[in-house]
Coordinates of C-alpha atoms in Angstrom, one line a residue:
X1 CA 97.7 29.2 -88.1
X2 CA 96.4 29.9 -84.8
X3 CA 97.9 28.9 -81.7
X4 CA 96.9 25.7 -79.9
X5 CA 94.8 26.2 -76.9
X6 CA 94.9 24.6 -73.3
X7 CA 92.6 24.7 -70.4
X8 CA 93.8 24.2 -66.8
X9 CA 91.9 22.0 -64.4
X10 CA 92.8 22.9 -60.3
X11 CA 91.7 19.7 -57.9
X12 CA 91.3 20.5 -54.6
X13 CA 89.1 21.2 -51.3
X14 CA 91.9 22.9 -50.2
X15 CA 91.6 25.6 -52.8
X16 CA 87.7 26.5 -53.0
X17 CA 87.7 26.3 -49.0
X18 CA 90.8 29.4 -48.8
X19 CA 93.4 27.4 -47.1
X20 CA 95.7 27.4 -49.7
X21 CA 96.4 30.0 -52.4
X22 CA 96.7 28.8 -55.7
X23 CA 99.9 29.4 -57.6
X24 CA 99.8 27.3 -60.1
X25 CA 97.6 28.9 -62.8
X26 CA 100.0 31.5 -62.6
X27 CA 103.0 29.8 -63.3
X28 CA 101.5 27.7 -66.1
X29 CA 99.8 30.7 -67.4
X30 CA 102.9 32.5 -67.9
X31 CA 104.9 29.4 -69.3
X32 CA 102.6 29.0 -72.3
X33 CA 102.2 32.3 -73.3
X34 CA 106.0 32.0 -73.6
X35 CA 105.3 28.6 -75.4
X36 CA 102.8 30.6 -77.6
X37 CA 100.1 28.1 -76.7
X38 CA 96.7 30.3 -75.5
X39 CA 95.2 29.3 -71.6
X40 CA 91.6 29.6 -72.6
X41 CA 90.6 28.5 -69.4
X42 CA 90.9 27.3 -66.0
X43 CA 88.5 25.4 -63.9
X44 CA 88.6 24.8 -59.9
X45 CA 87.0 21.2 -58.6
X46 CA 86.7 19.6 -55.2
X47 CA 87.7 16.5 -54.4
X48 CA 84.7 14.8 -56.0
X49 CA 84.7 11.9 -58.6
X50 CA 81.9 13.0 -60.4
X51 CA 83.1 16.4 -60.4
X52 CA 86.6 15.8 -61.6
X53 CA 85.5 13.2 -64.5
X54 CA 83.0 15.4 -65.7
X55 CA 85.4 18.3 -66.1
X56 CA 88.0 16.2 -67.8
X57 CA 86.1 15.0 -70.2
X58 CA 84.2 18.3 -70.9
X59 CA 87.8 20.3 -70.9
X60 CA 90.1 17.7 -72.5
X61 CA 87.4 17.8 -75.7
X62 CA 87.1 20.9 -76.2
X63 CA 91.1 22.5 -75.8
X64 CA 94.0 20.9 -77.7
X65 CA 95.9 20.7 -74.2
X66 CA 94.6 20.3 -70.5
X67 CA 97.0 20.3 -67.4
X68 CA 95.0 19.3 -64.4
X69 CA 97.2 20.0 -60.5
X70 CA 96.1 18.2 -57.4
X71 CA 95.3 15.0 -56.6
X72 CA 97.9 12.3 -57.2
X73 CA 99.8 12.2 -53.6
X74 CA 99.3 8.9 -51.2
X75 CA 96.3 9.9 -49.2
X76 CA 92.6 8.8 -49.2
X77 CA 92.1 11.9 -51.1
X78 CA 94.3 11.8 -53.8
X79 CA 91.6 10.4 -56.1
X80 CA 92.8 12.4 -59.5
X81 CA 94.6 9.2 -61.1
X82 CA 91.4 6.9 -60.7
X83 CA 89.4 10.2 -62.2
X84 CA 91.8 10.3 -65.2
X85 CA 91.3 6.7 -65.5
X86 CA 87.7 6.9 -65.5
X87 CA 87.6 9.7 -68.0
X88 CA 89.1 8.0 -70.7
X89 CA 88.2 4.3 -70.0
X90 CA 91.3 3.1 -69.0
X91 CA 92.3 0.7 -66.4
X92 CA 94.1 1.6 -63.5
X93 CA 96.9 -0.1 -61.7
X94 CA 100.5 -0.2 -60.3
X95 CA 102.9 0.4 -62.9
X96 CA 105.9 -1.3 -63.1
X97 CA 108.2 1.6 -64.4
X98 CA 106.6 4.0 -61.8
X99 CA 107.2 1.2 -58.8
X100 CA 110.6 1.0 -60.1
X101 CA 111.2 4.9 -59.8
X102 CA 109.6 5.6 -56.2
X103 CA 111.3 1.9 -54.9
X104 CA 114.8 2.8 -55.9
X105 CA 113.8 6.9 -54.5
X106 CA 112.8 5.2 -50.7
X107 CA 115.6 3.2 -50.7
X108 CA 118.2 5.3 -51.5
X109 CA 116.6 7.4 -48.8
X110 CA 115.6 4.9 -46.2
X111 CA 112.3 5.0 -45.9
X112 CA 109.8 3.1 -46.0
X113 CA 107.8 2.3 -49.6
X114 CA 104.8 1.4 -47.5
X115 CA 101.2 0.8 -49.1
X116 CA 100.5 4.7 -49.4
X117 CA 103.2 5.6 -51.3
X118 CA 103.3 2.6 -53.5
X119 CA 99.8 4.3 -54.3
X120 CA 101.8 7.0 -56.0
X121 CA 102.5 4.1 -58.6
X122 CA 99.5 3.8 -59.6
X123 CA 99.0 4.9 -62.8
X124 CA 96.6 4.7 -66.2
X125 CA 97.5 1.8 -68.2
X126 CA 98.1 3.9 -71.5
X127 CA 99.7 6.7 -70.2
X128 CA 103.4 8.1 -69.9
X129 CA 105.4 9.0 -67.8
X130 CA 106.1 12.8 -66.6
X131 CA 109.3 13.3 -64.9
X132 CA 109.5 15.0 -61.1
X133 CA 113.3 15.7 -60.4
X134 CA 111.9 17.7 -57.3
X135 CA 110.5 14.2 -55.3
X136 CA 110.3 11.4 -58.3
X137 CA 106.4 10.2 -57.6
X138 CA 105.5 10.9 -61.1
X139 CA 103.2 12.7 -63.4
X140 CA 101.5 10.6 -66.4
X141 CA 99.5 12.1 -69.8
X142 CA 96.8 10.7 -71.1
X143 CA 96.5 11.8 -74.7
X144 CA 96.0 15.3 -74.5
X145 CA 95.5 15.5 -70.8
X146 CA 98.7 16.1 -68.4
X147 CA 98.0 15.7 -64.9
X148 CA 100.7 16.9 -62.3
X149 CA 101.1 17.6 -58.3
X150 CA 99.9 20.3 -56.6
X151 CA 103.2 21.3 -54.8
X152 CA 104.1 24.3 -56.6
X153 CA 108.1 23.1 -57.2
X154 CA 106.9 19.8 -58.2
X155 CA 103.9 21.0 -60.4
X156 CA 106.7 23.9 -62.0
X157 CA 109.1 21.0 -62.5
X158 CA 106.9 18.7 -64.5
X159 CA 105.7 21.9 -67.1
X160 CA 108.9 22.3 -67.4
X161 CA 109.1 18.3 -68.6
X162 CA 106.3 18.5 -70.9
X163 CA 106.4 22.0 -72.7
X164 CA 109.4 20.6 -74.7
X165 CA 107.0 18.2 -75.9
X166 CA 104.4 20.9 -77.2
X167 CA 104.3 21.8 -80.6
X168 CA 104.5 25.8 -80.3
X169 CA 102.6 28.4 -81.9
X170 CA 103.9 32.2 -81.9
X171 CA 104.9 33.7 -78.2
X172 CA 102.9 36.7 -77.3
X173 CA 104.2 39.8 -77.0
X174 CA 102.9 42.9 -74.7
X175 CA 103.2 46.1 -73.5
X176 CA 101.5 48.4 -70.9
X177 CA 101.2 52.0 -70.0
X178 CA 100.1 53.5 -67.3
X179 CA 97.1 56.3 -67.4
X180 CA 95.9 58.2 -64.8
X181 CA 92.8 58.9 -66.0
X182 CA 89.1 56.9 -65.2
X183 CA 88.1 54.4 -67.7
X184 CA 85.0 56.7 -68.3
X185 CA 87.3 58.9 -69.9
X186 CA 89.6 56.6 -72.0
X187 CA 87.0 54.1 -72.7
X188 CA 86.0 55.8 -76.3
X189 CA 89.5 56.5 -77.5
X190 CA 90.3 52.8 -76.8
X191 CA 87.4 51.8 -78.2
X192 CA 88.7 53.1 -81.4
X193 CA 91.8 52.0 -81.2
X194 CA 91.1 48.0 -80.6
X195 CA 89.0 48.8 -84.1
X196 CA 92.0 50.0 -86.0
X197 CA 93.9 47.2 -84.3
X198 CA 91.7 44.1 -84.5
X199 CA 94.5 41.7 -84.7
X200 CA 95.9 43.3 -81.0
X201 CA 94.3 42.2 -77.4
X202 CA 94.2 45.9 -75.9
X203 CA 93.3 44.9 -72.1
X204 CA 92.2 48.0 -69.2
X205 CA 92.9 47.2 -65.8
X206 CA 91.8 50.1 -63.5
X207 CA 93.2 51.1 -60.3
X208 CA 93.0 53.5 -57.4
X209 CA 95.7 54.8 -55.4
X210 CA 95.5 57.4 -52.9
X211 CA 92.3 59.0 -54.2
X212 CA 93.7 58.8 -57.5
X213 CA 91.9 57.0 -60.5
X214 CA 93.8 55.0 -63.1
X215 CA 94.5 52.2 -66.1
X216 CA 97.2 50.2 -66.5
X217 CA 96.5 49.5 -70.9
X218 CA 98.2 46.1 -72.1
X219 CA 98.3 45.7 -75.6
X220 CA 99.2 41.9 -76.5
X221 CA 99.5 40.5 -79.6
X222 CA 102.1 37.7 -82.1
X223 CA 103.2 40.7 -84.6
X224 CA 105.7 42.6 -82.4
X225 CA 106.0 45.1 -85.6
X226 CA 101.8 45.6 -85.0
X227 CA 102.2 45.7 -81.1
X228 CA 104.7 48.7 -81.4
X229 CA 102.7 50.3 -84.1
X230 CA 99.5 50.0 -81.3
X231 CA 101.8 50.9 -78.7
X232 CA 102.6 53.9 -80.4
X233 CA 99.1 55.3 -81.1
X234 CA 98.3 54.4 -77.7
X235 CA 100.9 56.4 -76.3
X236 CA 100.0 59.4 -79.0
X237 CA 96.0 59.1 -77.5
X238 CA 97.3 59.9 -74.0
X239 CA 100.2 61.4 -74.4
X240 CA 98.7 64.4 -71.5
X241 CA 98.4 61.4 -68.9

């Protein structure tokens, strides 16, 4: 059977105006592969209602997983909870097992559980929970929608909550190797090869270093006995680079 599929929604001005590098796709990216559940996608959003509900629903239909970052902190901004909501025609409120969690978090650190952060509380009325051992305000999923911070720890943290949770399909294997030769000149024999090899993702990433032209080749594939078989031919095609 083939693996299950997510997409991976990013919320945030913050991103699509450069002040703040993304590494969150990365991280996730890498944890499913290991999961063996294929990122098919990933889509960036502003802060925008429309924008955000429109995505969800669009993504959220068409993968079996999406994991949305951004959005759920205590500011004006933070508008990715009322979007969920919205999405799938649930109410919205304070939750009682979420006030519980950030009350009892404030007070054992003294400070204040003012209105803003009681607006970390809020939360879609069928959802559950997602747990943040990093700074307790929570995650929540929505069927198959699991929205989570953008702080990098905190957004590392609660993948690391849910994938548990995941059926998994087959992990991916890869290998690379290095040629230093143009893609004009390897792009027939690995032509060929990704025909013998249908079953294998044979990726070319160029590079140029010091004048020098190159390809780093990644085979990827669930069959490590296939990959090395691949892997082999590969290395037998350019065995003079």
């Amino acid at each position: 059977m083939a693996n299950p599929t997510a997409a991976m929604l990013v919320i945030g001005d913050e991103i699509l105006s450069g002040r703040t590098r993304d590494a969150n796709m990365h991280f996730l990216a890498g944890a499913l592969t290991k999961h063996g559940i294929d990122l098919r996608e990933v889509r960036i959003v502003s802060d925008d209602r429309g924008s955000i509900v429109s995505a969800v629903k669009s993504l959220s239909q068409s993968y079996d997983h999406l994991f949305t970052s951004g959005g759920i902190g205590p500011t004006h901004d933070d508008i990715t909870a009322d979007c969920i909501a919205e999405a799938f025609g649930q109410s919205i409120d304070i939750r009682e097992d979420a006030y519980a969690l950030l009350a009892a978090h404030y007070e054992r650190t003294n400070k204040e559980f003012n209105a803003a952060r009681q607006r970390m509380a809020r939360i879609p009325e069928h959802a559950t929970l997602i747990d943040n051992p990093v700074s307790v305000a929570p995650g929540f999923t929505v069927q198959n929608t699991h929205v989570m911070a953008g702080v990098p720890s905190v957004f590392q943290a609660m993948v690391e909550a849910v994938l548990p949770q995941l059926s998994a399909g087959a992990p991916l294997h890869s290998k690379s190797l290095r040629i230093e030769r143009g893609e004009g000149d390897i792009a027939g024999p690995l032509g060929k090869l990704a025909a013998r090899f249908p079953k294998l993702s044979i990726g070319s990433y160029p590079f140029q270093e010091n004048g020098l032209y190159g390809a780093n080749i990644v085979l990827r594939g669930e069959n490590s006995d296939m990959l090395s078989e691949g892997f082999a031919e590969l290395e037998r095609l350019f065995a003079d680079s």
